[in-house]
mmCIF file of C-alpha atoms in Angstrom:
data_model
loop_
_atom_site.group_PDB
_atom_site.id
_atom_site.type_symbol
_atom_site.label_atom_id
_atom_site.label_comp_id
_atom_site.label_asym_id
_atom_site.label_seq_id
_atom_site.Cartn_x
_atom_site.Cartn_y
_atom_site.Cartn_z
ATOM 1 C CA UNK A 1 119.145 33.504 152.430
ATOM 2 C CA UNK A 2 118.944 32.688 148.715
ATOM 3 C CA UNK A 3 117.163 35.399 146.714
ATOM 4 C CA UNK A 4 114.156 34.215 144.705
ATOM 5 C CA UNK A 5 113.017 35.607 141.369
ATOM 6 C CA UNK A 6 110.074 34.818 139.113
ATOM 7 C CA UNK A 7 110.780 33.800 135.499
ATOM 8 C CA UNK A 8 107.861 34.171 133.081
ATOM 9 C CA UNK A 9 107.653 32.354 129.743
ATOM 10 C CA UNK A 10 105.755 35.135 128.012
ATOM 11 C CA UNK A 11 105.914 33.532 124.550
ATOM 12 C CA UNK A 12 103.474 30.836 125.677
ATOM 13 C CA UNK A 13 100.420 33.054 125.325
ATOM 14 C CA UNK A 14 100.731 35.680 128.057
ATOM 15 C CA UNK A 15 99.424 39.189 127.457
ATOM 16 C CA UNK A 16 100.990 42.353 128.816
ATOM 17 C CA UNK A 17 98.180 42.550 131.368
ATOM 18 C CA UNK A 18 99.025 39.006 132.533
ATOM 19 C CA UNK A 19 102.665 40.010 132.994
ATOM 20 C CA UNK A 20 101.761 43.247 134.736
ATOM 21 C CA UNK A 21 99.465 41.471 137.200
ATOM 22 C CA UNK A 22 102.137 38.864 137.974
ATOM 23 C CA UNK A 23 104.952 41.406 138.308
ATOM 24 C CA UNK A 24 103.011 43.709 140.636
ATOM 25 C CA UNK A 25 101.968 40.741 142.783
ATOM 26 C CA UNK A 26 105.534 39.366 142.820
ATOM 27 C CA UNK A 27 106.734 42.702 144.137
ATOM 28 C CA UNK A 28 104.024 42.760 146.814
ATOM 29 C CA UNK A 29 104.964 39.207 147.840
ATOM 30 C CA UNK A 30 108.621 40.108 148.355
ATOM 31 C CA UNK A 31 110.316 38.419 145.390
ATOM 32 C CA UNK A 32 113.689 39.874 144.467
ATOM 33 C CA UNK A 33 113.079 40.010 140.714
ATOM 34 C CA UNK A 34 110.631 39.507 137.868
ATOM 35 C CA UNK A 35 112.237 38.307 134.647
ATOM 36 C CA UNK A 36 110.895 37.290 131.283
ATOM 37 C CA UNK A 37 112.279 35.181 128.503
ATOM 38 C CA UNK A 38 113.037 37.010 125.234
ATOM 39 C CA UNK A 39 111.332 34.976 122.521
ATOM 40 C CA UNK A 40 108.916 35.719 119.702
ATOM 41 C CA UNK A 41 107.932 32.113 119.036
ATOM 42 C CA UNK A 42 106.695 29.396 121.434
ATOM 43 C CA UNK A 43 109.242 26.681 122.081
ATOM 44 C CA UNK A 44 109.205 23.047 120.934
ATOM 45 C CA UNK A 45 106.828 23.654 118.034
ATOM 46 C CA UNK A 46 103.869 24.694 120.172
ATOM 47 C CA UNK A 47 101.225 26.812 118.450
ATOM 48 C CA UNK A 48 101.223 30.557 119.116
ATOM 49 C CA UNK A 49 98.083 31.434 121.085
ATOM 50 C CA UNK A 50 98.306 35.227 120.740
ATOM 51 C CA UNK A 51 100.646 37.621 118.883
ATOM 52 C CA UNK A 52 104.081 37.745 120.547
ATOM 53 C CA UNK A 53 105.298 40.418 122.934
ATOM 54 C CA UNK A 54 108.645 42.179 122.814
ATOM 55 C CA UNK A 55 110.494 41.600 126.089
ATOM 56 C CA UNK A 56 112.106 45.033 126.374
ATOM 57 C CA UNK A 57 108.902 46.872 125.474
ATOM 58 C CA UNK A 58 107.216 44.829 128.209
ATOM 59 C CA UNK A 59 109.949 45.650 130.713
ATOM 60 C CA UNK A 60 109.680 49.354 129.918
ATOM 61 C CA UNK A 61 106.024 49.179 130.899
ATOM 62 C CA UNK A 62 106.756 47.172 134.045
ATOM 63 C CA UNK A 63 109.454 49.691 134.991
ATOM 64 C CA UNK A 64 106.690 52.245 135.556
ATOM 65 C CA UNK A 65 104.217 49.802 137.097
ATOM 66 C CA UNK A 66 106.601 48.626 139.853
ATOM 67 C CA UNK A 67 108.973 50.371 142.227
ATOM 68 C CA UNK A 68 111.374 47.948 143.947
ATOM 69 C CA UNK A 69 111.548 44.595 142.177
ATOM 70 C CA UNK A 70 114.466 43.881 139.809
ATOM 71 C CA UNK A 71 113.502 43.528 136.133
ATOM 72 C CA UNK A 72 115.246 41.803 133.250
ATOM 73 C CA UNK A 73 115.498 39.090 130.618
ATOM 74 C CA UNK A 74 116.720 35.534 130.842
ATOM 75 C CA UNK A 75 117.903 35.714 128.169
ATOM 76 C CA UNK A 76 118.036 38.184 125.270
ATOM 77 C CA UNK A 77 119.621 36.590 122.163
ATOM 78 C CA UNK A 78 122.462 38.692 120.791
ATOM 79 C CA UNK A 79 121.080 37.915 117.332
ATOM 80 C CA UNK A 80 117.868 39.857 118.006
ATOM 81 C CA UNK A 81 119.248 43.397 118.198
ATOM 82 C CA UNK A 82 122.280 45.390 117.147
ATOM 83 C CA UNK A 83 124.474 46.348 120.124
ATOM 84 C CA UNK A 84 124.200 50.130 119.771
ATOM 85 C CA UNK A 85 120.384 50.299 119.834
ATOM 86 C CA UNK A 86 120.265 47.550 122.479
ATOM 87 C CA UNK A 87 122.516 49.659 124.699
ATOM 88 C CA UNK A 88 120.086 52.557 124.352
ATOM 89 C CA UNK A 89 117.013 50.376 125.009
ATOM 90 C CA UNK A 90 118.374 48.770 128.175
ATOM 91 C CA UNK A 91 119.748 52.085 129.475
ATOM 92 C CA UNK A 92 116.327 53.658 129.004
ATOM 93 C CA UNK A 93 114.512 50.859 130.841
ATOM 94 C CA UNK A 94 117.157 51.135 133.553
ATOM 95 C CA UNK A 95 116.494 54.856 133.929
ATOM 96 C CA UNK A 96 112.713 54.367 133.834
ATOM 97 C CA UNK A 97 112.972 51.825 136.669
ATOM 98 C CA UNK A 98 115.404 53.825 138.800
ATOM 99 C CA UNK A 99 118.317 51.472 138.123
ATOM 100 C CA UNK A 100 116.569 48.092 138.422
ATOM 101 C CA UNK A 101 117.284 46.693 134.947
ATOM 102 C CA UNK A 102 119.356 43.587 134.267
ATOM 103 C CA UNK A 103 120.030 41.825 130.997
ATOM 104 C CA UNK A 104 120.726 38.182 130.459
ATOM 105 C CA UNK A 105 122.512 37.923 127.130
ATOM 106 C CA UNK A 106 123.127 34.803 125.056
ATOM 107 C CA UNK A 107 124.382 33.847 121.609
ATOM 108 C CA UNK A 108 120.944 32.765 120.361
ATOM 109 C CA UNK A 109 119.919 29.179 119.619
ATOM 110 C CA UNK A 110 116.342 28.887 118.310
ATOM 111 C CA UNK A 111 116.768 28.640 114.540
ATOM 112 C CA UNK A 112 113.058 28.292 113.725
ATOM 113 C CA UNK A 113 112.341 31.549 115.541
ATOM 114 C CA UNK A 114 114.989 33.385 113.537
ATOM 115 C CA UNK A 115 113.576 32.043 110.268
ATOM 116 C CA UNK A 116 110.040 32.990 111.277
ATOM 117 C CA UNK A 117 110.969 36.613 111.936
ATOM 118 C CA UNK A 118 113.628 37.105 109.273
ATOM 119 C CA UNK A 119 116.565 37.273 111.672
ATOM 120 C CA UNK A 120 120.050 36.189 110.519
ATOM 121 C CA UNK A 121 121.193 32.950 112.168
ATOM 122 C CA UNK A 122 124.898 32.345 111.484
ATOM 123 C CA UNK A 123 126.865 29.309 112.663
ATOM 124 C CA UNK A 124 127.465 28.857 116.375
ATOM 125 C CA UNK A 125 131.078 30.095 116.342
ATOM 126 C CA UNK A 126 130.026 33.295 114.596
ATOM 127 C CA UNK A 127 127.152 33.775 117.014
ATOM 128 C CA UNK A 128 129.536 33.573 119.961
ATOM 129 C CA UNK A 129 131.993 35.907 118.228
ATOM 130 C CA UNK A 130 129.177 38.438 117.804
ATOM 131 C CA UNK A 131 128.124 37.950 121.432
ATOM 132 C CA UNK A 132 131.656 38.687 122.630
ATOM 133 C CA UNK A 133 131.795 41.915 120.636
ATOM 134 C CA UNK A 134 128.345 42.882 121.922
ATOM 135 C CA UNK A 135 129.452 42.385 125.515
ATOM 136 C CA UNK A 136 132.422 44.678 125.024
ATOM 137 C CA UNK A 137 130.274 47.308 123.334
ATOM 138 C CA UNK A 138 127.424 47.195 125.860
ATOM 139 C CA UNK A 139 129.588 47.274 128.968
ATOM 140 C CA UNK A 140 131.674 50.050 127.452
ATOM 141 C CA UNK A 141 128.533 51.980 126.566
ATOM 142 C CA UNK A 142 126.972 51.736 130.016
ATOM 143 C CA UNK A 143 130.170 52.346 131.965
ATOM 144 C CA UNK A 144 131.240 55.409 130.007
ATOM 145 C CA UNK A 145 131.333 58.780 131.701
ATOM 146 C CA UNK A 146 128.507 61.172 130.855
ATOM 147 C CA UNK A 147 129.281 62.950 127.616
ATOM 148 C CA UNK A 148 131.916 60.414 126.597
ATOM 149 C CA UNK A 149 131.738 58.859 123.125
ATOM 150 C CA UNK A 150 132.448 55.238 122.321
ATOM 151 C CA UNK A 151 134.404 53.910 119.366
ATOM 152 C CA UNK A 152 134.595 50.222 118.532
ATOM 153 C CA UNK A 153 136.124 48.489 115.545
ATOM 154 C CA UNK A 154 135.481 44.754 115.555
ATOM 155 C CA UNK A 155 135.004 42.084 112.971
ATOM 156 C CA UNK A 156 131.210 42.209 113.167
ATOM 157 C CA UNK A 157 130.378 45.634 114.598
ATOM 158 C CA UNK A 158 131.816 49.128 114.203
ATOM 159 C CA UNK A 159 130.818 52.188 116.225
ATOM 160 C CA UNK A 160 132.144 55.691 115.649
ATOM 161 C CA UNK A 161 131.628 58.494 118.165
ATOM 162 C CA UNK A 162 128.609 56.759 119.748
ATOM 163 C CA UNK A 163 127.270 58.998 122.568
ATOM 164 C CA UNK A 164 127.474 56.658 125.549
ATOM 165 C CA UNK A 165 126.766 56.557 129.263
ATOM 166 C CA UNK A 166 123.673 56.104 131.414
ATOM 167 C CA UNK A 167 121.727 58.623 133.433
ATOM 168 C CA UNK A 168 123.751 59.620 136.476
ATOM 169 C CA UNK A 169 120.908 58.788 138.853
ATOM 170 C CA UNK A 170 120.758 55.145 137.715
ATOM 171 C CA UNK A 171 123.356 52.425 138.411
ATOM 172 C CA UNK A 172 124.835 50.528 135.481
ATOM 173 C CA UNK A 173 122.575 47.696 134.210
ATOM 174 C CA UNK A 174 123.733 44.303 135.469
ATOM 175 C CA UNK A 175 124.877 41.720 132.897
ATOM 176 C CA UNK A 176 123.981 38.025 133.235
ATOM 177 C CA UNK A 177 125.571 35.231 131.208
ATOM 178 C CA UNK A 178 124.758 31.575 131.613
ATOM 179 C CA UNK A 179 125.032 28.025 130.451
ATOM 180 C CA UNK A 180 126.329 24.726 131.774
ATOM 181 C CA UNK A 181 129.962 25.599 132.324
ATOM 182 C CA UNK A 182 131.543 25.309 128.882
ATOM 183 C CA UNK A 183 134.957 27.006 128.539
ATOM 184 C CA UNK A 184 134.083 29.905 126.259
ATOM 185 C CA UNK A 185 130.955 30.856 128.186
ATOM 186 C CA UNK A 186 132.897 30.785 131.439
ATOM 187 C CA UNK A 187 135.652 32.939 129.980
ATOM 188 C CA UNK A 188 133.139 35.527 128.777
ATOM 189 C CA UNK A 189 131.383 35.527 132.151
ATOM 190 C CA UNK A 190 134.610 35.965 134.100
ATOM 191 C CA UNK A 191 135.461 38.978 131.949
ATOM 192 C CA UNK A 192 132.130 40.731 131.409
ATOM 193 C CA UNK A 193 129.334 39.432 133.629
ATOM 194 C CA UNK A 194 127.962 40.410 137.009
ATOM 195 C CA UNK A 195 126.193 37.058 137.292
ATOM 196 C CA UNK A 196 126.532 33.525 135.903
ATOM 197 C CA UNK A 197 123.268 31.612 135.596
ATOM 198 C CA UNK A 198 123.220 27.807 135.556
ATOM 199 C CA UNK A 199 120.388 26.938 133.186
ATOM 200 C CA UNK A 200 117.980 24.195 134.263
ATOM 201 C CA UNK A 201 120.597 22.076 136.049
ATOM 202 C CA UNK A 202 120.041 18.366 136.516
ATOM 203 C CA UNK A 203 120.868 16.825 139.912
ATOM 204 C CA UNK A 204 124.585 16.989 140.743
ATOM 205 C CA UNK A 205 125.433 19.584 138.090
ATOM 206 C CA UNK A 206 125.514 22.735 140.215
ATOM 207 C CA UNK A 207 128.561 21.800 142.282
ATOM 208 C CA UNK A 208 130.645 21.069 139.168
ATOM 209 C CA UNK A 209 129.641 24.283 137.414
ATOM 210 C CA UNK A 210 130.335 26.398 140.513
ATOM 211 C CA UNK A 211 133.866 24.975 140.626
ATOM 212 C CA UNK A 212 134.357 25.833 136.943
ATOM 213 C CA UNK A 213 133.068 29.373 137.455
ATOM 214 C CA UNK A 214 135.508 29.914 140.314
ATOM 215 C CA UNK A 215 138.361 28.499 138.237
ATOM 216 C CA UNK A 216 137.508 30.834 135.353
ATOM 217 C CA UNK A 217 137.578 33.803 137.740
ATOM 218 C CA UNK A 218 140.907 32.677 139.176
ATOM 219 C CA UNK A 219 142.365 32.407 135.660
ATOM 220 C CA UNK A 220 141.408 36.021 135.066
ATOM 221 C CA UNK A 221 142.600 37.068 138.532
ATOM 222 C CA UNK A 222 139.071 38.048 139.460
ATOM 223 C CA UNK A 223 137.671 37.528 142.933
ATOM 224 C CA UNK A 224 134.986 34.802 142.507
ATOM 225 C CA UNK A 225 132.910 36.530 145.171
ATOM 226 C CA UNK A 226 132.310 39.406 142.710
ATOM 227 C CA UNK A 227 130.495 37.097 140.267
ATOM 228 C CA UNK A 228 127.052 36.094 141.502
ATOM 229 C CA UNK A 229 126.104 32.488 140.760
ATOM 230 C CA UNK A 230 122.436 31.830 140.131
ATOM 231 C CA UNK A 231 120.328 29.001 138.743
ATOM 232 C CA UNK A 232 116.977 28.720 137.002
ATOM 233 C CA UNK A 233 114.497 25.876 136.800
ATOM 234 C CA UNK A 234 110.838 25.042 136.568
ATOM 235 C CA UNK A 235 108.964 25.394 139.856
ATOM 236 C CA UNK A 236 105.667 23.793 140.801
ATOM 237 C CA UNK A 237 104.821 23.949 144.491
ATOM 238 C CA UNK A 238 101.741 23.138 146.552
ATOM 239 C CA UNK A 239 100.786 23.568 150.182
ATOM 240 C CA UNK A 240 99.966 19.861 150.241
ATOM 241 C CA UNK A 241 100.604 16.892 147.935
ATOM 242 C CA UNK A 242 96.978 17.179 146.789
ATOM 243 C CA UNK A 243 97.412 20.856 145.881
ATOM 244 C CA UNK A 244 100.629 19.981 144.073
ATOM 245 C CA UNK A 245 98.999 17.200 142.054
ATOM 246 C CA UNK A 246 96.135 19.458 140.968
ATOM 247 C CA UNK A 247 98.480 22.282 139.957
ATOM 248 C CA UNK A 248 100.762 19.905 138.057
ATOM 249 C CA UNK A 249 97.805 18.377 136.226
ATOM 250 C CA UNK A 250 96.533 21.809 135.143
ATOM 251 C CA UNK A 251 100.026 22.679 133.875
ATOM 252 C CA UNK A 252 100.519 19.327 132.152
ATOM 253 C CA UNK A 253 103.520 18.348 134.295
ATOM 254 C CA UNK A 254 104.615 14.771 134.948
ATOM 255 C CA UNK A 255 105.514 14.535 138.635
ATOM 256 C CA UNK A 256 107.343 11.231 138.093
ATOM 257 C CA UNK A 257 110.169 12.955 136.218
ATOM 258 C CA UNK A 258 113.137 14.229 138.220
ATOM 259 C CA UNK A 259 115.112 16.631 136.065
ATOM 260 C CA UNK A 260 116.207 18.935 138.853
ATOM 261 C CA UNK A 261 113.039 21.037 138.833
ATOM 262 C CA UNK A 262 111.684 22.450 142.087
ATOM 263 C CA UNK A 263 108.574 20.323 142.412
ATOM 264 C CA UNK A 264 107.017 19.442 145.739
ATOM 265 C CA UNK A 265 105.355 20.899 148.799
ATOM 266 C CA UNK A 266 106.629 24.134 150.298
ATOM 267 C CA UNK A 267 108.664 22.245 152.898
ATOM 268 C CA UNK A 268 110.117 19.850 150.326
ATOM 269 C CA UNK A 269 111.158 22.630 147.957
ATOM 270 C CA UNK A 270 112.577 24.699 150.821
ATOM 271 C CA UNK A 271 114.926 21.791 151.588
ATOM 272 C CA UNK A 272 115.955 21.586 147.919
ATOM 273 C CA UNK A 273 116.715 25.307 147.936
ATOM 274 C CA UNK A 274 118.823 24.858 151.068
ATOM 275 C CA UNK A 275 120.944 22.280 149.236
ATOM 276 C CA UNK A 276 121.218 24.552 146.189
ATOM 277 C CA UNK A 277 122.323 27.446 148.366
ATOM 278 C CA UNK A 278 124.876 25.254 150.122
ATOM 279 C CA UNK A 279 126.300 24.354 146.691
ATOM 280 C CA UNK A 280 127.137 28.014 146.068
ATOM 281 C CA UNK A 281 124.017 29.513 144.444
ATOM 282 C CA UNK A 282 122.805 32.812 145.912
ATOM 283 C CA UNK A 283 119.896 33.579 143.561
ATOM 284 C CA UNK A 284 117.268 31.289 142.012
ATOM 285 C CA UNK A 285 114.829 31.949 139.151
ATOM 286 C CA UNK A 286 111.525 30.128 139.607
ATOM 287 C CA UNK A 287 110.107 29.406 136.164
ATOM 288 C CA UNK A 288 106.335 29.295 136.642
ATOM 289 C CA UNK A 289 104.352 26.950 134.347
ATOM 290 C CA UNK A 290 101.200 29.108 134.355
ATOM 291 C CA UNK A 291 101.621 32.853 134.745
ATOM 292 C CA UNK A 292 97.897 33.349 135.363
ATOM 293 C CA UNK A 293 97.958 31.078 138.423
ATOM 294 C CA UNK A 294 98.393 33.891 140.942
ATOM 295 C CA UNK A 295 97.718 31.525 143.845
ATOM 296 C CA UNK A 296 100.862 29.674 142.792
ATOM 297 C CA UNK A 297 102.838 32.903 143.223
ATOM 298 C CA UNK A 298 101.415 33.218 146.730
ATOM 299 C CA UNK A 299 102.414 29.641 147.509
ATOM 300 C CA UNK A 300 105.917 30.201 146.113
ATOM 301 C CA UNK A 301 106.266 33.336 148.239
ATOM 302 C CA UNK A 302 106.197 31.133 151.347
ATOM 303 C CA UNK A 303 109.682 30.005 150.300
ATOM 304 C CA UNK A 304 110.946 33.515 151.062
ATOM 305 C CA UNK A 305 110.171 32.949 154.722
ATOM 306 C CA UNK A 306 110.815 29.219 155.002
ATOM 307 C CA UNK A 307 113.750 28.253 157.238
ATOM 308 C CA UNK A 308 116.613 26.727 155.248
#
């Protein structure tokens, strides 16, 4: 049955306590993972309600507050952190959680956020070039034998005798790449990723992207079954149509729009998930519109047991 994860938009005014409450409850309710976006600025020009959180600092805290649920970002921009320190940060969270850390990594896209926090924002080709070097560095760092050093000499990054490896008791952090199936992203995923995430797919998109992912794996002579395919989208679910309408109104959602989001009653959304699973997706990230609506998490948890 398709694995379900919660995706929190922490930049929209959530505190650490909000995230902790949601993550602990998500674990109790049987969700496979609790992930957060990695942003310092609200999206689409919305006003910041409280000072921003750092995603990996948050995950370090959640690593000690939970015991079984997977933890990670969807996604960390490669522009935010240098690859050497990022390798250390993720390895530490991985060790603190007993090997439950995953990192979604992207090239970075939100220019206003970079300007606000003084982060370099090169052109898109350069950002992808930097992402590719980061992927090689990070995977090399985490997969190194204990005591082994890592050297890397690229166009954008150079490492000399970097002490690499992760704690022996913890598995290697999983790497997630995503997008909508463009050639370079697929090539990077087929080479470096453990998972390819289809971001907010509109109706009919998943089947085409799954075919492209499999083709990219075939081109690299990689078994497509070794690359998990997941998807992420907004989720708003109610026990009844009345519950759904009230929840959507509180979250400011327009129920007349059909952009591929999981919106409906539990039974309706369970059927949508069955179609998504049949299309080749084995993991789904439920982006919740209001992290403080813990009753929504309880309603969503019914999808874990719904027949599909």
